Short mmCIF file of C-alpha atoms in Angstrom, two decimals:
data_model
loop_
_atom_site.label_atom_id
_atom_site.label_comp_id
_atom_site.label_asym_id
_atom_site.label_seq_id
_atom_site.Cartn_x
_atom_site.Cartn_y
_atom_site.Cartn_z
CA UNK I 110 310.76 -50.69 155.63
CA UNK I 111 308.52 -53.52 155.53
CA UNK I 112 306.89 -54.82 158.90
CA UNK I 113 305.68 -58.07 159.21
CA UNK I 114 303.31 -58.73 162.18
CA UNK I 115 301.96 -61.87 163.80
CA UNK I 116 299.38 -63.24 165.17
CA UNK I 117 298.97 -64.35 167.88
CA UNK I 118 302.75 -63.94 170.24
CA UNK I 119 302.00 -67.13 171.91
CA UNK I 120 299.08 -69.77 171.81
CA UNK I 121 298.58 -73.04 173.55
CA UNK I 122 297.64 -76.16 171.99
CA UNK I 123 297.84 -79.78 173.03
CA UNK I 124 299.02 -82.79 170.75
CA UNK I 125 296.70 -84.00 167.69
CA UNK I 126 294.96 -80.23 167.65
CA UNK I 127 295.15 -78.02 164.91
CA UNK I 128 296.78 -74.46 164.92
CA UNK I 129 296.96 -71.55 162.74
CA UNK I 130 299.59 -68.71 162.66
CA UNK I 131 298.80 -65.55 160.57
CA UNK I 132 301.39 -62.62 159.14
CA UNK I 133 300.19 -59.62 157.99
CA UNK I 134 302.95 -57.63 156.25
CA UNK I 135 302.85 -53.70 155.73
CA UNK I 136 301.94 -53.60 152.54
CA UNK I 137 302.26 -56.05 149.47
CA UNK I 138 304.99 -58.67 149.36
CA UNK I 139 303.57 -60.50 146.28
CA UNK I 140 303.96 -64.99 147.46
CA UNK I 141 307.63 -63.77 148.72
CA UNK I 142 306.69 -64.96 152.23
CA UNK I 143 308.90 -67.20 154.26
CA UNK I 144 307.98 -69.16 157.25
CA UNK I 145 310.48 -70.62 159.94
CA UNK I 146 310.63 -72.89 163.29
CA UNK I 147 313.18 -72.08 166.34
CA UNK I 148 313.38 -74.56 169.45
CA UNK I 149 315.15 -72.70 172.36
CA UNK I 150 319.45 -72.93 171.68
CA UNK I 151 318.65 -73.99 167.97
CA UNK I 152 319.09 -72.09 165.40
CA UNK I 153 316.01 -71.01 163.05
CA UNK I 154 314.64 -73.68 160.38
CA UNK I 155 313.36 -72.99 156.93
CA UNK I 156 309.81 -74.71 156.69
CA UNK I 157 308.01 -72.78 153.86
CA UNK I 158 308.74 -70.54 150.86
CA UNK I 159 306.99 -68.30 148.64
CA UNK I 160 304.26 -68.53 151.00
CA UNK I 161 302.98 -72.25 150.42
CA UNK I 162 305.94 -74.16 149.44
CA UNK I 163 307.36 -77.13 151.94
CA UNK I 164 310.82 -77.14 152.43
CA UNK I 165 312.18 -80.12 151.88
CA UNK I 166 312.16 -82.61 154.18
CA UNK I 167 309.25 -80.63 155.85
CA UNK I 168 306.35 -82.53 157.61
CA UNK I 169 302.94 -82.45 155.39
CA UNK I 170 301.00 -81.70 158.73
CA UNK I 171 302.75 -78.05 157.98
CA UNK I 172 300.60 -75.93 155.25
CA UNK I 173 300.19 -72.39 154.47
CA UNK I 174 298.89 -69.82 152.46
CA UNK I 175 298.42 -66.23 151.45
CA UNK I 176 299.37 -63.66 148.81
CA UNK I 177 299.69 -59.97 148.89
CA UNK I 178 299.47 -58.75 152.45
CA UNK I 179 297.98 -61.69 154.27
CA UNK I 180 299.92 -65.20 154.97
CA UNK I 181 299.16 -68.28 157.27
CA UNK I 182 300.51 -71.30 158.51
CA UNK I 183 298.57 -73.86 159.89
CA UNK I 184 300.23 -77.37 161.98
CA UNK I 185 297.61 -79.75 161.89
CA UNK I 186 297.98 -83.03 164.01
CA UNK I 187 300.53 -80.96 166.60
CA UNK I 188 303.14 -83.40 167.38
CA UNK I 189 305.54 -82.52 170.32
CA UNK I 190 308.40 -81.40 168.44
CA UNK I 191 306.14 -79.28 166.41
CA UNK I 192 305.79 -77.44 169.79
CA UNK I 193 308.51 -74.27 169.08
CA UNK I 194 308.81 -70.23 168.05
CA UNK I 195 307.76 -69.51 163.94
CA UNK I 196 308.63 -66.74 162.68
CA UNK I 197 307.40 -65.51 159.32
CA UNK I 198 309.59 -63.32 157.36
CA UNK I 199 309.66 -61.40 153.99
CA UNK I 200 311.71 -62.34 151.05
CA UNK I 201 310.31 -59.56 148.42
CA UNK I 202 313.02 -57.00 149.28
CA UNK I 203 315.67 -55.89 151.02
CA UNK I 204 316.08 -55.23 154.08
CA UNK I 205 314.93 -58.18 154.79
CA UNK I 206 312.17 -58.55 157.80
CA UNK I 207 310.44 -61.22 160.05
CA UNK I 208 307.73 -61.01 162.29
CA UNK I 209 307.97 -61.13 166.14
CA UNK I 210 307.45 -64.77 166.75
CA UNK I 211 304.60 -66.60 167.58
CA UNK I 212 305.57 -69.19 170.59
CA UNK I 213 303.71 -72.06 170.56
CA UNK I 214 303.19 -73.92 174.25
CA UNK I 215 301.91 -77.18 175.13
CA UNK I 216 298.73 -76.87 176.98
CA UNK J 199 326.45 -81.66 153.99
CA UNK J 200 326.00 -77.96 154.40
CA UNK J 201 327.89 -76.48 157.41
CA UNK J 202 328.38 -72.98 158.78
CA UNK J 203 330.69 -72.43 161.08
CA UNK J 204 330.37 -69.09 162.99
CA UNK J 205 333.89 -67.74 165.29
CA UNK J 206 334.70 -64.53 166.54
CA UNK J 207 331.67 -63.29 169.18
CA UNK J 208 332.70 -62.37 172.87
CA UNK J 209 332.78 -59.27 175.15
CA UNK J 210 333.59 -55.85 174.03
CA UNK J 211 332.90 -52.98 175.39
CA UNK J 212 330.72 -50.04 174.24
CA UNK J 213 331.96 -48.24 170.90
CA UNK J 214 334.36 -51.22 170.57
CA UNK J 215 334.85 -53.29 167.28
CA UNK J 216 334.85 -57.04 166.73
CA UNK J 217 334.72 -58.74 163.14
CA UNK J 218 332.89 -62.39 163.32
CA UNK J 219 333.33 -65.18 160.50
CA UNK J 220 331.76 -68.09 158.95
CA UNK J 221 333.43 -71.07 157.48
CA UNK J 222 331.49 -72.64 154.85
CA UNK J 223 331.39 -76.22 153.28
CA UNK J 224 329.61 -78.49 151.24
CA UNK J 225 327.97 -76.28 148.93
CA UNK J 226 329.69 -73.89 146.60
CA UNK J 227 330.04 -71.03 148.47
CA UNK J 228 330.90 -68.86 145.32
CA UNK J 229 327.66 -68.87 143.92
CA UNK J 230 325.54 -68.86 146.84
CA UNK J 231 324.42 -64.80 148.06
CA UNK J 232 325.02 -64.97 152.30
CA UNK J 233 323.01 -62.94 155.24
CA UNK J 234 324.00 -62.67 158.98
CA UNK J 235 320.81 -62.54 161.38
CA UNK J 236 320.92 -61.50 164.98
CA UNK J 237 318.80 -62.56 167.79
CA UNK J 238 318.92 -60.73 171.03
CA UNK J 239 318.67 -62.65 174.31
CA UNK J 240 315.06 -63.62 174.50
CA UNK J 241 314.07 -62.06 171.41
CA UNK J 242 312.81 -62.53 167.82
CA UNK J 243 315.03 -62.75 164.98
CA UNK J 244 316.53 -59.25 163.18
CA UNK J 245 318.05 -59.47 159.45
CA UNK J 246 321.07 -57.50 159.68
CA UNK J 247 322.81 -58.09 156.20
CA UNK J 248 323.44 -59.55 152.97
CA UNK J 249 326.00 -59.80 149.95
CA UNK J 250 325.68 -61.34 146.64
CA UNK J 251 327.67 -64.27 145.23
CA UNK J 252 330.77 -62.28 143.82
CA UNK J 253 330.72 -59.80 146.86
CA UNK J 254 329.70 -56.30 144.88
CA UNK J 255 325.91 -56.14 145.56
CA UNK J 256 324.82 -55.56 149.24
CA UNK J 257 321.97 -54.89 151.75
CA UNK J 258 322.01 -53.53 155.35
CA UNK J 259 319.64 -52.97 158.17
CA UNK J 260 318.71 -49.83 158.92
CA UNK J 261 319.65 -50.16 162.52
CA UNK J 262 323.64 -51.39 161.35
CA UNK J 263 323.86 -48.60 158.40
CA UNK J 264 327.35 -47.35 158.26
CA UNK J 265 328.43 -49.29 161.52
CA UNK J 266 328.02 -52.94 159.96
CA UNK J 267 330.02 -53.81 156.91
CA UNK J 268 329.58 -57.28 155.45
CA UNK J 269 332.34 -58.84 153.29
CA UNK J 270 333.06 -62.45 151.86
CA UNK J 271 336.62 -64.19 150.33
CA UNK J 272 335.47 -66.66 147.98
CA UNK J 273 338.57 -68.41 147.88
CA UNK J 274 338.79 -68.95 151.67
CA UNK J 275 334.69 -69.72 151.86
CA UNK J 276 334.70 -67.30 154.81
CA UNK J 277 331.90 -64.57 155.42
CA UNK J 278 333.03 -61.70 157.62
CA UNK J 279 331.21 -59.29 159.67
CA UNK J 280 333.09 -56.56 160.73
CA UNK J 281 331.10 -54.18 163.73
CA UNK J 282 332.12 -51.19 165.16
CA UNK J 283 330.77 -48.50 167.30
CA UNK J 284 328.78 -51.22 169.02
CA UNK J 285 326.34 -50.28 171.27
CA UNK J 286 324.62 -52.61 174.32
CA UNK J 287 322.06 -52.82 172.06
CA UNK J 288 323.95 -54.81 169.26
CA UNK J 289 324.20 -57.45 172.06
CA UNK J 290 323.19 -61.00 170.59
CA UNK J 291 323.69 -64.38 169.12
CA UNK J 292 324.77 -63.82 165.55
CA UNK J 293 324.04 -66.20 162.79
CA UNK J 294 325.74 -66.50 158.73
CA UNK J 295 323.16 -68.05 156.43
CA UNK J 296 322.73 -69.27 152.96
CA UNK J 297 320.38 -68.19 150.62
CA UNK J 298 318.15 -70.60 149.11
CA UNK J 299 318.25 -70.36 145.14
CA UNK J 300 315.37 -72.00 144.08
CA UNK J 301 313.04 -68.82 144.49
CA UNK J 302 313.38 -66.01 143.09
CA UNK J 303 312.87 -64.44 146.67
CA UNK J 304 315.42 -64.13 149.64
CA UNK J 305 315.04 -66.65 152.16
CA UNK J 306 317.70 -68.68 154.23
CA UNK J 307 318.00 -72.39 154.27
CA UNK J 308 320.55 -73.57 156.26
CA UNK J 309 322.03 -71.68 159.51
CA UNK J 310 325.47 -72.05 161.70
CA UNK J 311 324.62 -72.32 165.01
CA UNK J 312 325.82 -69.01 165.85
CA UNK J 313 328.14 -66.48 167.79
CA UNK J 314 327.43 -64.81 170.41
CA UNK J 315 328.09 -61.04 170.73
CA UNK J 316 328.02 -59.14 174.18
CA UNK J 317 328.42 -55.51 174.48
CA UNK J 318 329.41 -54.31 178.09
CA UNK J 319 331.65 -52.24 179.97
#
């Protein structure tokens, strides 16, 4: 199966910084990359597809990129709802996987 | 709007069986493929299965195989998960999702809030 592992588990930032998430998956999942946002007791939100495609309705301070093996997602301009779990996760084939979560913290 | 409506989590005990739902609405549910997602208490999120629109084509984790089946009546807009031989390690908050069309790869865009499944004795 396909594993899908981020970088880093957890990183502190404070509001207005920048902050940059990257998902390395086990071998090549073409642009099928997914990206999603959890707040504790919420369930997960779709923010990007195919690797650098906004949802809708998702904030332009959210961007991303990547192909093949290596993805990223960067926040710039944290505000402090940004401040939550992303999870990437692979969308080239089943079964399905995400990555660990990255928690982002307010410093 | 889009709405998922998860039912059916609670306590069962070790090698016990329990089949969750999801009640969908505003969207056609008959041409939409589904997944359920777990997410064990303080951990990240596991895909656990998926069916196609019309119910024949389907995917499993590896970790479910032959324990999980997913199933889906189109004319009730329900998604089923029926478990058995659960194990403490199936323990979690299980969530239906719909799969969004517009790429040609599997992701989910919108989530029920989910149901929680504990497995104790």
């Amino acid at each position: 199966d396909m594993q899908m592992t981020q970088s880093p588990s957890s990183v502190s930032a404070s509001v207005g910084d920048s902050v940059t998430i990257t998902c390395r998956a086990s071998q090549s999942i073409r642009k099928y990359l997914g990206w999603y946002q959890q707040k504790p007791g919420e369930a997960p939100k779709l923010l990007i597809c195919d690797a650098i495609n906004l949802h809708s309705g998702v904030p332009s301070r959210f961007s991303a990129s990547g192909s093949g093996t290596d993805f990223t997602l960067t926040i710039s301009s944290l505000q402090p709802e940004d401040f939550a779990t992303y999870y990437c996760q692979q969308a080239n084939s089943f079964p399905l996987t995400f990555g660990q979560g990255t928690r982002l913290e307010i410093k | 709007q889009v709405q998922l409506v998860e039912s059916g989590g609670g306590v069962v005990q070790p090698g016990g069986s329990l089949r969750l739902s999801c009640v969908a609405s505003g969207f056609a549910f008959n041409n939409y493929g589904m997944h359920w997602v777990r997410q064990a208490p303080g951990k990240g999120l596991e895909w656990v299965a998926f069916i196609r629109s019309g119910g024949s084509e389907k995917y499993y984790a590896d970790s479910v195989k032959g324990r999980i089946t997913i199933s889906r009546d189109n004319s009730k807009n329900t998604l089923y998960l029926q478990m058995s031989s659960l194990r403490a390690d199936d323990t979690a908050t299980y969530y239906c999702a719909k799969t969004y069309v517009p790429s040609a790869g599997d992701y989910l865009d919108y989530w029920g809030q989910g149901t929680l499944v504990t497995v104790s004795s």
